mmCIF file of C-alpha atoms and ligand atoms in Angstrom:
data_model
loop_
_atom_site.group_PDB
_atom_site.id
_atom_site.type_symbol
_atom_site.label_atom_id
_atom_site.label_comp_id
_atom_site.label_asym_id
_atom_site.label_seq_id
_atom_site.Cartn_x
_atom_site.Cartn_y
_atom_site.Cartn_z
ATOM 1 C CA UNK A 1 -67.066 161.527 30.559
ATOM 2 C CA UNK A 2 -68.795 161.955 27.210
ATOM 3 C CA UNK A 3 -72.220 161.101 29.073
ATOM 4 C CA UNK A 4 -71.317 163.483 31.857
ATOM 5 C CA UNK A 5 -70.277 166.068 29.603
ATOM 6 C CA UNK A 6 -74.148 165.547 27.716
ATOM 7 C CA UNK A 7 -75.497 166.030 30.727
ATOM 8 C CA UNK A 8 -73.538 169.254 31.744
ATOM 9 C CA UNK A 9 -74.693 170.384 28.078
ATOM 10 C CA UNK A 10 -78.493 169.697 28.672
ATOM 11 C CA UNK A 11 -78.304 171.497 32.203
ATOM 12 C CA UNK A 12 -76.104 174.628 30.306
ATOM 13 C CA UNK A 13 -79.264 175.190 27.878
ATOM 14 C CA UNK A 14 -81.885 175.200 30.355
ATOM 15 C CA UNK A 15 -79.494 177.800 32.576
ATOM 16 C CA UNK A 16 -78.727 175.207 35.206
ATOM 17 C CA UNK A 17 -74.677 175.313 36.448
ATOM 18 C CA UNK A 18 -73.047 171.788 37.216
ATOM 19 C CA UNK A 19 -70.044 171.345 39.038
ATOM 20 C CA UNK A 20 -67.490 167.995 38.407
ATOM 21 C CA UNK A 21 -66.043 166.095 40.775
ATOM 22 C CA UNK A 22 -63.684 164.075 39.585
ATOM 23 C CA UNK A 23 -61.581 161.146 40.848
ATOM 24 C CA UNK A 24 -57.938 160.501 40.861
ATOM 25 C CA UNK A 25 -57.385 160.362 37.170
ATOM 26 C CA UNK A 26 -59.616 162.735 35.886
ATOM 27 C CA UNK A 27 -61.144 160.385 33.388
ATOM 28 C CA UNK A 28 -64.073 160.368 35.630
ATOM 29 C CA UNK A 29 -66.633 162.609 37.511
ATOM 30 C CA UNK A 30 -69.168 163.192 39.708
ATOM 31 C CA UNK A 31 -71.574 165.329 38.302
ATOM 32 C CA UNK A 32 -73.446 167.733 40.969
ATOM 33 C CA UNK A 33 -76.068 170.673 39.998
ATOM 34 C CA UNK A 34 -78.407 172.661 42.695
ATOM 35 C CA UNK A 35 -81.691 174.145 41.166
ATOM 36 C CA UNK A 36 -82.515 176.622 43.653
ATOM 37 C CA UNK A 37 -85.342 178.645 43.680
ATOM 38 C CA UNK A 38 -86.111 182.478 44.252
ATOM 39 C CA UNK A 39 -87.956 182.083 46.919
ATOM 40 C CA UNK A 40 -86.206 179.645 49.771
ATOM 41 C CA UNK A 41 -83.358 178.919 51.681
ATOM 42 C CA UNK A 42 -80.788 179.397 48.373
ATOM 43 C CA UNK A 43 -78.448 176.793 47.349
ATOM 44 C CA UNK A 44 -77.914 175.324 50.386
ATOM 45 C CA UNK A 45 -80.294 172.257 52.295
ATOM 46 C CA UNK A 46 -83.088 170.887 50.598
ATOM 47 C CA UNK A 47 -83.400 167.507 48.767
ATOM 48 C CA UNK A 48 -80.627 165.501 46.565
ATOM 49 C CA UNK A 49 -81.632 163.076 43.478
ATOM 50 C CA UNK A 50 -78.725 160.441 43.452
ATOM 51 C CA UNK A 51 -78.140 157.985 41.069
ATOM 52 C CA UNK A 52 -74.825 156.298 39.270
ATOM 53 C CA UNK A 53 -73.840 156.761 35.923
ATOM 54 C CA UNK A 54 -72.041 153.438 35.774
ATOM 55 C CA UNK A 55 -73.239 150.459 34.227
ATOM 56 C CA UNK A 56 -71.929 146.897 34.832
ATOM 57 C CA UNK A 57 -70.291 145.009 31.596
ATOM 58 C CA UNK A 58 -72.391 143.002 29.057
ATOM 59 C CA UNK A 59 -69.477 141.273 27.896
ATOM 60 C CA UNK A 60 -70.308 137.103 28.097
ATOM 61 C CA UNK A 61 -74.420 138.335 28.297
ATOM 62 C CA UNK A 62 -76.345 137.135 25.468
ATOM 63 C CA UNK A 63 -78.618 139.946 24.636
ATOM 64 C CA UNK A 64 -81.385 139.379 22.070
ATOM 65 C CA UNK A 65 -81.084 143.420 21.355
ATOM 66 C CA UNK A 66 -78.246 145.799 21.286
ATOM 67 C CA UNK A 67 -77.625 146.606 25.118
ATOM 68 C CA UNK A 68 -76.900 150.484 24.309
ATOM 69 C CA UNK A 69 -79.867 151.132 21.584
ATOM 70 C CA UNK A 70 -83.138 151.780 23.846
ATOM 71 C CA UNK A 71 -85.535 148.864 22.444
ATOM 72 C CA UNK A 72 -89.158 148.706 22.750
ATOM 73 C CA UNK A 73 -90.865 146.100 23.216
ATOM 74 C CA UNK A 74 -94.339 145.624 24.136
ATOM 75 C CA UNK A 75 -94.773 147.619 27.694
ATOM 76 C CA UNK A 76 -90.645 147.395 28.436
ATOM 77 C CA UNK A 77 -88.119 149.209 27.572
ATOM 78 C CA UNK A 78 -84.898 147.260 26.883
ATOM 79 C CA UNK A 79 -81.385 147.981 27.431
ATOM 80 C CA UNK A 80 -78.331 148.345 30.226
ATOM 81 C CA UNK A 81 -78.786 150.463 32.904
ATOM 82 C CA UNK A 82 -82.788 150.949 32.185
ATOM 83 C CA UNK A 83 -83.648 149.050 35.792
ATOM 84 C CA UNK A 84 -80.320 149.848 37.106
ATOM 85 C CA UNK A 85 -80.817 153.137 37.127
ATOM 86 C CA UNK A 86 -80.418 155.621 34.697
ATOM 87 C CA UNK A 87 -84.182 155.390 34.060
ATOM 88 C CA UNK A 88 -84.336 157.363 37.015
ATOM 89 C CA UNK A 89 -81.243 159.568 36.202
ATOM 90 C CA UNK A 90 -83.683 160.356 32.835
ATOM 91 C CA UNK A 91 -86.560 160.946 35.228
ATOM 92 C CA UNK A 92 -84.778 163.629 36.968
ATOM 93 C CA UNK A 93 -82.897 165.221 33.688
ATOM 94 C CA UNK A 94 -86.539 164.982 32.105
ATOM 95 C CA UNK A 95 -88.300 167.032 35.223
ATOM 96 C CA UNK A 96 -85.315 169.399 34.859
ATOM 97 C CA UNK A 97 -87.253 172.272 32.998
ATOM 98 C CA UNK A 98 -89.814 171.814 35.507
ATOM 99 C CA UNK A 99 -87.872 172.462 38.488
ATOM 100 C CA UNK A 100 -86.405 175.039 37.016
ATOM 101 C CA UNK A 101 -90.008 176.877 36.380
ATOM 102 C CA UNK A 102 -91.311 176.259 39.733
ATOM 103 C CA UNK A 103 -89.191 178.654 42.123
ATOM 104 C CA UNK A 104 -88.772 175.927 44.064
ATOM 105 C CA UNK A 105 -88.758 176.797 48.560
ATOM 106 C CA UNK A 106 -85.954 174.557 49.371
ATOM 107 C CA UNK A 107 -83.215 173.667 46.391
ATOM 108 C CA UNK A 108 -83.241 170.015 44.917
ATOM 109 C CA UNK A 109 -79.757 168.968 43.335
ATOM 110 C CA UNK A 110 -78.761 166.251 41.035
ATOM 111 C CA UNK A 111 -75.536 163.914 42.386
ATOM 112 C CA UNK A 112 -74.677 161.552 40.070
ATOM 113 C CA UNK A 113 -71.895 159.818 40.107
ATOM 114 C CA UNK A 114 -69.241 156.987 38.876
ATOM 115 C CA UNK A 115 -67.757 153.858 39.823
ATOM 116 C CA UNK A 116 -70.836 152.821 41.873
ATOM 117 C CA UNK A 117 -70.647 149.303 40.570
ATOM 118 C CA UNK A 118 -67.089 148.445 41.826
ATOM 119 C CA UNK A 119 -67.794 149.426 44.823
ATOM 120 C CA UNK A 120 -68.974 152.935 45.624
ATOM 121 C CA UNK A 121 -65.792 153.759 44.507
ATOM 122 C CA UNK A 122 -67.043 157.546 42.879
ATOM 123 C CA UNK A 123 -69.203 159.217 44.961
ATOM 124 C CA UNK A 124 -66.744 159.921 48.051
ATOM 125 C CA UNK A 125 -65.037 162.404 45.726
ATOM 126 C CA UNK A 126 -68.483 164.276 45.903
ATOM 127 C CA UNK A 127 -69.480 163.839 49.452
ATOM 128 C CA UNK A 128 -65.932 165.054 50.464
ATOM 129 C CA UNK A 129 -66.906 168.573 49.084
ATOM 130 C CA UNK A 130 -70.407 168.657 50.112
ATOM 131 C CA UNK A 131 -70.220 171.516 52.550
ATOM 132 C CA UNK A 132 -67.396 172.716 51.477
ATOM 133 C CA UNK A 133 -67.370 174.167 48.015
ATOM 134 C CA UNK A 134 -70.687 172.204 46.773
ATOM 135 C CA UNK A 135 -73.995 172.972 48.660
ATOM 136 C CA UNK A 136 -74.898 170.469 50.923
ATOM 137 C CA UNK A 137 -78.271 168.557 50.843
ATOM 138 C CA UNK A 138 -80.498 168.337 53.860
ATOM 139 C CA UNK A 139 -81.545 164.463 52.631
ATOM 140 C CA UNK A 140 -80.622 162.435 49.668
ATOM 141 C CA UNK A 141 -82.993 160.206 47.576
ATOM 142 C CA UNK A 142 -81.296 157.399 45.689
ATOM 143 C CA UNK A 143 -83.038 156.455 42.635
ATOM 144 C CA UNK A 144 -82.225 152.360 42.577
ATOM 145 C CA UNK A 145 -84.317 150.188 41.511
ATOM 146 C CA UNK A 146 -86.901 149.195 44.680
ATOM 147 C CA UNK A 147 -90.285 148.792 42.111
ATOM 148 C CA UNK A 148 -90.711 152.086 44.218
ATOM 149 C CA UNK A 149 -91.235 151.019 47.603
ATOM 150 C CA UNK A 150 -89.129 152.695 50.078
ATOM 151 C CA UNK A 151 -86.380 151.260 51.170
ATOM 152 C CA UNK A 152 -84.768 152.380 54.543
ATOM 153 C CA UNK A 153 -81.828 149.751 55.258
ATOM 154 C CA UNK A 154 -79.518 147.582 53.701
ATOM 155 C CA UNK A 155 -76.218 145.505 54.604
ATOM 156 C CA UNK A 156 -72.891 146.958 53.426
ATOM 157 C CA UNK A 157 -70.203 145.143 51.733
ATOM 158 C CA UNK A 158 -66.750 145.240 52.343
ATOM 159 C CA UNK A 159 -64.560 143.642 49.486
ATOM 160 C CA UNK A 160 -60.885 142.255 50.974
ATOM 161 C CA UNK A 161 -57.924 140.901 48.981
ATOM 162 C CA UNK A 162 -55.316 138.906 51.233
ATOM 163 C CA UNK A 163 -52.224 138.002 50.145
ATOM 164 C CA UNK A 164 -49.783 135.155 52.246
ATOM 165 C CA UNK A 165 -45.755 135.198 51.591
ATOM 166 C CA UNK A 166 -44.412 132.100 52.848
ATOM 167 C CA UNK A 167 -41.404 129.800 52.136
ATOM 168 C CA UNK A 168 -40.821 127.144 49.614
ATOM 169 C CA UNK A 169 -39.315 123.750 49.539
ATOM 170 C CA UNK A 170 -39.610 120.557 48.288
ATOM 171 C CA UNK A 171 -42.180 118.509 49.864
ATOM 172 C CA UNK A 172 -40.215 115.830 51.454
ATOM 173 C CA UNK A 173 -38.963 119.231 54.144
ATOM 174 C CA UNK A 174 -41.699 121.185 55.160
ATOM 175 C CA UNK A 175 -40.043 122.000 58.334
ATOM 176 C CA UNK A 176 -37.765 124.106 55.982
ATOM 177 C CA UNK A 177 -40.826 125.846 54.789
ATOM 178 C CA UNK A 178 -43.872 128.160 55.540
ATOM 179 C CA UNK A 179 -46.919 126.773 53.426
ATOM 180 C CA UNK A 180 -48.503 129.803 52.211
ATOM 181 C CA UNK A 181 -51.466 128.009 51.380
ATOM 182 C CA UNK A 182 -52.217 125.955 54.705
ATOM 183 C CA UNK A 183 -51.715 130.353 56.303
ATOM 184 C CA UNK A 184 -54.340 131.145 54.051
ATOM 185 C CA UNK A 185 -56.559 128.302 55.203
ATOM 186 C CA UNK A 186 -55.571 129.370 58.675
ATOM 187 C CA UNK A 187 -56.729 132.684 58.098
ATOM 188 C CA UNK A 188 -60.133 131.446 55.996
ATOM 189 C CA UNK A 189 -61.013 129.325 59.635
ATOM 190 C CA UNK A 190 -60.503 132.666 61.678
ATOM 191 C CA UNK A 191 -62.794 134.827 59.260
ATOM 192 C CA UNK A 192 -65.689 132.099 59.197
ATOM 193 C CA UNK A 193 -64.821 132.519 63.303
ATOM 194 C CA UNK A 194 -65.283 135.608 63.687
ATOM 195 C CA UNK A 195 -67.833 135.917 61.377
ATOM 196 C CA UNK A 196 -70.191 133.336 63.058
ATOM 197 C CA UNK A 197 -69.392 134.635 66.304
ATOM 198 C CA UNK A 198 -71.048 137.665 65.153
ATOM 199 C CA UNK A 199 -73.952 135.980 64.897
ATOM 200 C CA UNK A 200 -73.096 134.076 68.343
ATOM 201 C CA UNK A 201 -73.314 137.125 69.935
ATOM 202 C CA UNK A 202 -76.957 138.222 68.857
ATOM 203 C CA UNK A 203 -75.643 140.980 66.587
ATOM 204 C CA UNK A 204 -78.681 140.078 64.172
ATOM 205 C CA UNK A 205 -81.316 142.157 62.829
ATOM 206 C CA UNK A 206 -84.569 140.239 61.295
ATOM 207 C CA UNK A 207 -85.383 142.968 58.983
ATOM 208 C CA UNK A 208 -82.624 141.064 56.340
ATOM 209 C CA UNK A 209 -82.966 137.958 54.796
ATOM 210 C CA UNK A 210 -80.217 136.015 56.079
ATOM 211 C CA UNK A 211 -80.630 138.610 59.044
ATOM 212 C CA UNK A 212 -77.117 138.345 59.883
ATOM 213 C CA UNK A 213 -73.581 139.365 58.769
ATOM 214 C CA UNK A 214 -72.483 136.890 56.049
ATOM 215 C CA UNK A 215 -68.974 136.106 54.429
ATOM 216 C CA UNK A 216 -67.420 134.614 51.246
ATOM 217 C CA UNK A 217 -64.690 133.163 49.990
ATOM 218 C CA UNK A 218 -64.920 133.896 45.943
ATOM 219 C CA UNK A 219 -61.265 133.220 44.908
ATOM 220 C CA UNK A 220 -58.289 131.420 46.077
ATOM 221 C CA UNK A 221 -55.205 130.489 44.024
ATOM 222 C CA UNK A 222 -51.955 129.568 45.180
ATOM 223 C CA UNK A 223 -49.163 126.795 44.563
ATOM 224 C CA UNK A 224 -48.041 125.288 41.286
ATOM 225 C CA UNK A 225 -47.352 121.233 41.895
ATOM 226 C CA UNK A 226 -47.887 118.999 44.241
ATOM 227 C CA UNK A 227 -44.555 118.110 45.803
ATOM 228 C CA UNK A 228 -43.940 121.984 46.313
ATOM 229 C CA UNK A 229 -44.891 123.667 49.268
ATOM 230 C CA UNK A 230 -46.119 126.959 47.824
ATOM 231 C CA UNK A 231 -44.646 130.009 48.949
ATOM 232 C CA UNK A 232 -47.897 132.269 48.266
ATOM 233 C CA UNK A 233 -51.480 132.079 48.402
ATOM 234 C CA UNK A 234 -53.927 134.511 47.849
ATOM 235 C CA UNK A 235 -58.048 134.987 48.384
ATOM 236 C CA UNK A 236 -60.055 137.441 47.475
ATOM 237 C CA UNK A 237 -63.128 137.372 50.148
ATOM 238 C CA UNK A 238 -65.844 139.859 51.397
ATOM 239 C CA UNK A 239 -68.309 139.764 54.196
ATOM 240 C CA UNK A 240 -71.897 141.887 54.198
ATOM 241 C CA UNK A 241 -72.197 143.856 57.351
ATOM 242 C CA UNK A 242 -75.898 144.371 58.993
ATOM 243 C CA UNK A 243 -76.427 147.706 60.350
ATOM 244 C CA UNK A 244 -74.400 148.475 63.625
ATOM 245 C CA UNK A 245 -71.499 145.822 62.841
ATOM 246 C CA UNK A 246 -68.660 148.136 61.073
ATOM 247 C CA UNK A 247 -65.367 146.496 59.053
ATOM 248 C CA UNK A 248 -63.346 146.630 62.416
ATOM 249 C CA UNK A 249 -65.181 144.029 64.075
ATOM 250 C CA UNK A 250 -64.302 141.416 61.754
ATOM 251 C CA UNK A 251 -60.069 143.343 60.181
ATOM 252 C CA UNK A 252 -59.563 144.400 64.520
ATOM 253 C CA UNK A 253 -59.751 140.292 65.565
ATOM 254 C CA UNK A 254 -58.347 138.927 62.377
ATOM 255 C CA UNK A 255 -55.170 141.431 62.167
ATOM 256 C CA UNK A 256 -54.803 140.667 65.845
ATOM 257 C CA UNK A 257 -54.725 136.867 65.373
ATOM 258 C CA UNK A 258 -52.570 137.619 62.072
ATOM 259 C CA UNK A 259 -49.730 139.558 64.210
ATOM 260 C CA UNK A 260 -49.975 137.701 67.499
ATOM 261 C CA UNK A 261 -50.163 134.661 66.819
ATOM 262 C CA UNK A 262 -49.560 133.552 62.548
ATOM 263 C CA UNK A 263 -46.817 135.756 61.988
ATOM 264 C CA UNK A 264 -44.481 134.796 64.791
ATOM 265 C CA UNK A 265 -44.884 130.982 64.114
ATOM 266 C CA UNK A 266 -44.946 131.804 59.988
ATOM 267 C CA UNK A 267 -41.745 134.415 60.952
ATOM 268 C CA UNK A 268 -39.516 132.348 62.926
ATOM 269 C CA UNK A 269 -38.813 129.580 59.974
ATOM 270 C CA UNK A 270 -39.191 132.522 56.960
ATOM 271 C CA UNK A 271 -38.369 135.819 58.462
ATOM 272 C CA UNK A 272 -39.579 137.334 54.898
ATOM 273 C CA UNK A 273 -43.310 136.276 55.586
ATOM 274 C CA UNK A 274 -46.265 137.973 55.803
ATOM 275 C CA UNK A 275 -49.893 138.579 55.504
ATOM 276 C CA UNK A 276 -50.949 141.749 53.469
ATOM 277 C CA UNK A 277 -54.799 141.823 53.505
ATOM 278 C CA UNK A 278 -56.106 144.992 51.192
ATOM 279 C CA UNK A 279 -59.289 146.885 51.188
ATOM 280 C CA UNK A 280 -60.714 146.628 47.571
ATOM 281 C CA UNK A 281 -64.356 148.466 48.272
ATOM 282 C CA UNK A 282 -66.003 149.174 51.039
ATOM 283 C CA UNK A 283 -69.808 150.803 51.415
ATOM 284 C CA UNK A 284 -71.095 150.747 54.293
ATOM 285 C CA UNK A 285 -74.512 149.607 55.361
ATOM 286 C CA UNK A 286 -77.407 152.074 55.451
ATOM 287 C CA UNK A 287 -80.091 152.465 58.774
ATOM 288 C CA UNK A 288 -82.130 155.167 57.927
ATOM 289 C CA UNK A 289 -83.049 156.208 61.742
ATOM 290 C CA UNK A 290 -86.246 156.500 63.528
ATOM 291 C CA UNK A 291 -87.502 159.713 62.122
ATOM 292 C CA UNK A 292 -85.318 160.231 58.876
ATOM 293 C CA UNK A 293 -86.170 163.133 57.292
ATOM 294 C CA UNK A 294 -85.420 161.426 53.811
ATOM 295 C CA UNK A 295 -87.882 158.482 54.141
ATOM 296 C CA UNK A 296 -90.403 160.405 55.563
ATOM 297 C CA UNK A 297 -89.758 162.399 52.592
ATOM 298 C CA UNK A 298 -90.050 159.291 50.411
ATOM 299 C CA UNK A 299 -93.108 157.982 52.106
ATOM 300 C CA UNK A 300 -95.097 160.912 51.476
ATOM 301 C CA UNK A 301 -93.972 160.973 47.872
ATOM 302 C CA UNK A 302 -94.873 157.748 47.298
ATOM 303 C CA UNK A 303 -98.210 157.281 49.725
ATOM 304 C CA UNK A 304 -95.860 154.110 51.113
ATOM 305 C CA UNK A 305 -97.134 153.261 54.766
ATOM 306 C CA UNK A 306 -94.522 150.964 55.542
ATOM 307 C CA UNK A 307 -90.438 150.793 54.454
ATOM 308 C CA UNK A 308 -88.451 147.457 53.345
ATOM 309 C CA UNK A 309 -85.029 146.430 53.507
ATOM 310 C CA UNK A 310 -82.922 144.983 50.611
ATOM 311 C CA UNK A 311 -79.864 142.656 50.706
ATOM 312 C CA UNK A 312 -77.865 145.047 48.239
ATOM 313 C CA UNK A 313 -75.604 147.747 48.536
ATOM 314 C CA UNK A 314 -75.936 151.272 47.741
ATOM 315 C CA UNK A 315 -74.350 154.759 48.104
ATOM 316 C CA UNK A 316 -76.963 155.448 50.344
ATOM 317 C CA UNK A 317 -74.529 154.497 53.167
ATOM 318 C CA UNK A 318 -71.822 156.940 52.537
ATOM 319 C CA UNK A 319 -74.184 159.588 52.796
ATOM 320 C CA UNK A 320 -75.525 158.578 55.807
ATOM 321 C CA UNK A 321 -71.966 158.362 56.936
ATOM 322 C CA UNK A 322 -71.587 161.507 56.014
ATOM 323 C CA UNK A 323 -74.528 162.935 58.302
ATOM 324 C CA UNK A 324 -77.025 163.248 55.196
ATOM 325 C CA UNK A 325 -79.837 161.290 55.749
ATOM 326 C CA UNK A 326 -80.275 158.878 52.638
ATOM 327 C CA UNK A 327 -83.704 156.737 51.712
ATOM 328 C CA UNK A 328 -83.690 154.025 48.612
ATOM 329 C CA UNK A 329 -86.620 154.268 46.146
ATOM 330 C CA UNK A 330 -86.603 154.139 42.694
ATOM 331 C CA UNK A 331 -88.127 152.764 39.702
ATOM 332 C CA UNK A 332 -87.367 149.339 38.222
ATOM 333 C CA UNK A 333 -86.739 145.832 39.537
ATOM 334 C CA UNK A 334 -83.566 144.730 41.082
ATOM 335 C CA UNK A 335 -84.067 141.183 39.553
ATOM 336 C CA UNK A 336 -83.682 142.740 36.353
ATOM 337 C CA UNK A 337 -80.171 144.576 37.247
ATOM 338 C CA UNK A 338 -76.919 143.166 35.635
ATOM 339 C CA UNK A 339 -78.503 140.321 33.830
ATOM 340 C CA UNK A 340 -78.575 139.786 29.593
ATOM 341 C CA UNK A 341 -81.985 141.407 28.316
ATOM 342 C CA UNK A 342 -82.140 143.974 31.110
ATOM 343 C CA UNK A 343 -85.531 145.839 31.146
ATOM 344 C CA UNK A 344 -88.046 148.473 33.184
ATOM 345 C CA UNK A 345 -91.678 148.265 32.694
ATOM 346 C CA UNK A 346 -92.706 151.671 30.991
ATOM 347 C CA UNK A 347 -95.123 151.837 33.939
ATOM 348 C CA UNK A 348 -91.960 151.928 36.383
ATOM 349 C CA UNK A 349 -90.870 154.838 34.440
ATOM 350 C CA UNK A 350 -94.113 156.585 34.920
ATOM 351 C CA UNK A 351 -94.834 155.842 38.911
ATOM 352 C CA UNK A 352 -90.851 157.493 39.022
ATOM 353 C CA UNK A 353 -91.913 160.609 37.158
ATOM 354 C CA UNK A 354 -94.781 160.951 39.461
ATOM 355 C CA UNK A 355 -92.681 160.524 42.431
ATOM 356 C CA UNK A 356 -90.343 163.387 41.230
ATOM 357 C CA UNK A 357 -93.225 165.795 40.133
ATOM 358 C CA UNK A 358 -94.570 165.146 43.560
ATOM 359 C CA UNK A 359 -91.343 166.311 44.687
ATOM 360 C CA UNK A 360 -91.486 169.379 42.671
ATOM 361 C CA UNK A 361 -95.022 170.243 43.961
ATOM 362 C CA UNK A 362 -93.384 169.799 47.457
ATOM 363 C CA UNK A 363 -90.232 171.408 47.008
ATOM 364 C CA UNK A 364 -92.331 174.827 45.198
ATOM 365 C CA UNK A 365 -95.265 175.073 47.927
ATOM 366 C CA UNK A 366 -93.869 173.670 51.474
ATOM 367 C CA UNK A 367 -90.361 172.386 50.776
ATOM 368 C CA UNK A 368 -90.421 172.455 54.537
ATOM 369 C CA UNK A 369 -87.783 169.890 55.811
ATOM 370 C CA UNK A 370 -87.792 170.434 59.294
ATOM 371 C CA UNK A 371 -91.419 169.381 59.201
ATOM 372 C CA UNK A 372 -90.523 165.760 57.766
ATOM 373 C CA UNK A 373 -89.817 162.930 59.840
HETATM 374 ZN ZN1 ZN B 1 -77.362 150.525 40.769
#
C-alpha cells in the first residue's frame, strides 16, 4: 500500500485521478488511472499499460547488493523487481507528464496491480469493475519482461492442493483401513492419465516448448511410521494448460473418477473419507487471436515483424478472458526474474521508454484502434 499510495501521490501532482481496487482485506490494491485527452473518445477505450506491483521474496537469495537500493553497476541496474517489472511500471509513471501534455485521441490508463506472483491473485478485483465503474480499455499491454519482442501466447497455470481422509490402523489390518496415501497415489496415476492423454489426443500446439500441457507433482506428505497405515495424505500439484485446453478437462475426468469410482471403494470401509482437491491459483493461458488489436498495436510500436510465445504465465490471460485483447512486451529478461542479483540492462530501460513514447505519438495523432489488427 505505501508504494501504491506513492504512486496515487505522483499521479495527484501532475492532475491525474487514480482509482483503488482493492482485494478482500483491504491491505492491498489495484491501482487504475485513465489519462484521457481533450480531443478523443473520453475515458473510455483506448490502450491499458499493465504491470504488477508485486515482487517475489529474496529471503534464502544471496545478493551481492541490497535488493531494495537501485545499484549501478556498469550498464545494469541492480535490484528486485528491475527485470520483473517495475522497470516498466517506472517507464510508464516516468512518460506520465507526457501523456498528460499531449491531448491524447484515444485515453491510455495505467492498471497495476497486486498479488501477480502467487498467482494472478490481484488483478481480478480490477477487471471485475472494468466496465462498470472503471473505464474499460479497448487492448491491454503488459509490460513483462520479453527483451521487448512481442509476445502473443503463453500456457496458463493452474495451482491444485488435494487433500485424502482415509482410515487408520495398525499395519498387520489394512482391511480395517483406507490408506490415504496409496488414494493419493491413485489419484497422482489418474492426473499423469489424463494429462498424457491430452497429449494422446493431438491437443498440442508447436508454438511452446514442451508444446503440450504438462503436470507436476511438487509436494506430497502424508503418514508418520511405518507400521501405520496413514489416515491422510496430501499433494500439492499443478499442470500448465496450452491454449484451448481449460482446467475442466483435466478437474471434469479426475472428480469423476474421484466420485465414481475412489470414493465408493475408499467409503464403504471408512464412511468419513474423502478427497477435497482445492484451487490455489489459476491464470489462464493467453492466445492473442488472428488480428488482435493489442499485438498489432505492439508490433507497430516496436517495428517487430514476427510474435513469440513464452512458457510463463501472465495476467495477460484474464484480460483476454475478460474480452480485452492483451499482448506481452516489455523490457528486461525473464532469465533474470526471481533470481539473487536481479538486473535490466539500462539499454532495456531505454528501448521501453521508446516503446511508450511511440505510444504517446500514436495515442495524440491517430490513436485509431479500429484501424489496428
Ligand atoms: Zn512479472
Amino acid at each position: 500500500m505505501p508504494m501504491i499510495d506513492w504512486i496515487r501521490d505522483y499521479l495527484d501532482g501532475l492532475g491525474i485521478e487514480s482509482r483503488l481496487a482493492a482485494g478482500a482485506d483491504e491491505t492491498k490494491a489495484n491501482l487504475y488511472a485513465t489519462i484521457a485527452g481533450g480531443g478523443g473518445e473520453g475515458a473510455e477505450g483506448g490502450v491499458a499499460l499493465s504491470g504488477h506491483t508485486d515482487v517475489v521474496p529474496v529471503a534464502g537469495q544471496a545478493w551481492t547488493s541490497d535488493p531494495f537500493v537501485l545499484t549501478e553497476k556498469g550498464d545494469r541496474l541492480y535490484g528486485r523487481g528491475t527485470a520483473d517489472m517495475k522497470g516498466f511500471i517506472a517507464i510508464a509513471l516516468a512518460m506520465a507528464p507526457a501523456m498528460k501534455a499531449a491531448n491524447l485521441r484515444t485515453p491510455v490508463h495505467f492498471a497495476f496491480s497486486f498479488d501477480e506472483e502467487v498467482g494472478c491473485k490481484g488483478v481480478p478485483h480490477l477487471i471485475e469493475r472494468l466496465g462498470r465503474d472503471l473505464p474499460k480499455p479497448s487492448l491491454v499491454l503488459v509490460g513483462e519482461p520479453t527483451s521487448m519482442r512481442v509476445v502473443d501466447g503463453h500456457k496458463g497455470i493452474a495451482a491444485m492442493r488435494t487433500t485424502v481422509t482415509g482410515l487408520e490402523a495398525h499395519s498387520s489390518r489394512p482391511h480395517e483401513a483406507v490408506s490415504a496415501v496409496v488414494c493419493a497415489m491413485k489419484i497422482v496415476g489418474k492426473i499423469e492419465e489424463i494429462v498424457d492423454g491430452l497429449r494422446a489426443a493431438g491437443r498440442t500446439d508447436g508454438g511452446f516448448t514442451p508444446a503440450w500441457t504438462t503436470f507436476n507433482i511438487g509436494v506430497i506428505e502424508g503418514g508418520s511410521a511405518v507400521n501405520i497405515v496413514p489416515n491422510r495424505c496430501r499433494f500439492d500439484w499443478e499442470f500448465r494448460p496450452i491454449p484451448g485446453v481449460t482446467a475442466e478437462d483435466v478437474l471434469d475426468p479426475l472428480n469423476d473418477y474421484v466420485r465414481a469410482e475412489l470414493l465408493p471403494k475408499m467409503q464403504a470401509v471408512a464412511p468419513g473419507a474423502g478427497v477435497e482437491t482445492e484451487i490455489m491459483a489459476l491464470s489462464p493461458p493467453l492466445q492473442a487471436g488472428a488480428g488482435s488489436p493489442a499485438v498489432a498495436l505492439a508490433r507497430k510500436l516496436t517495428g517487430a515483424n514476427h510474435t513469440e510465445k513464452v512458457a510463463y504465465g501472465t495476467e495477460g490471460g484474464l484480460f483476454e478472458l475478460a474480452d480485452i485483447p492483451a499482448v506481452i512486451c516489455g523490457p528486461g529478461d525473464i532469465a533474470q526474474a526471481h533470481k539473487p542479483d536481479e538486473f535490466i540492462e539500462i539499454a532495456q530501460l531505454a528501448a521501453g521508454a521508446r516503446y511508450v513514447e511511440r505510444l504517446v505519438e500514436w495515442a495524440a495523432n491517430d490513436g485509431n484502434i479500429a484501424a489496428l489488427g
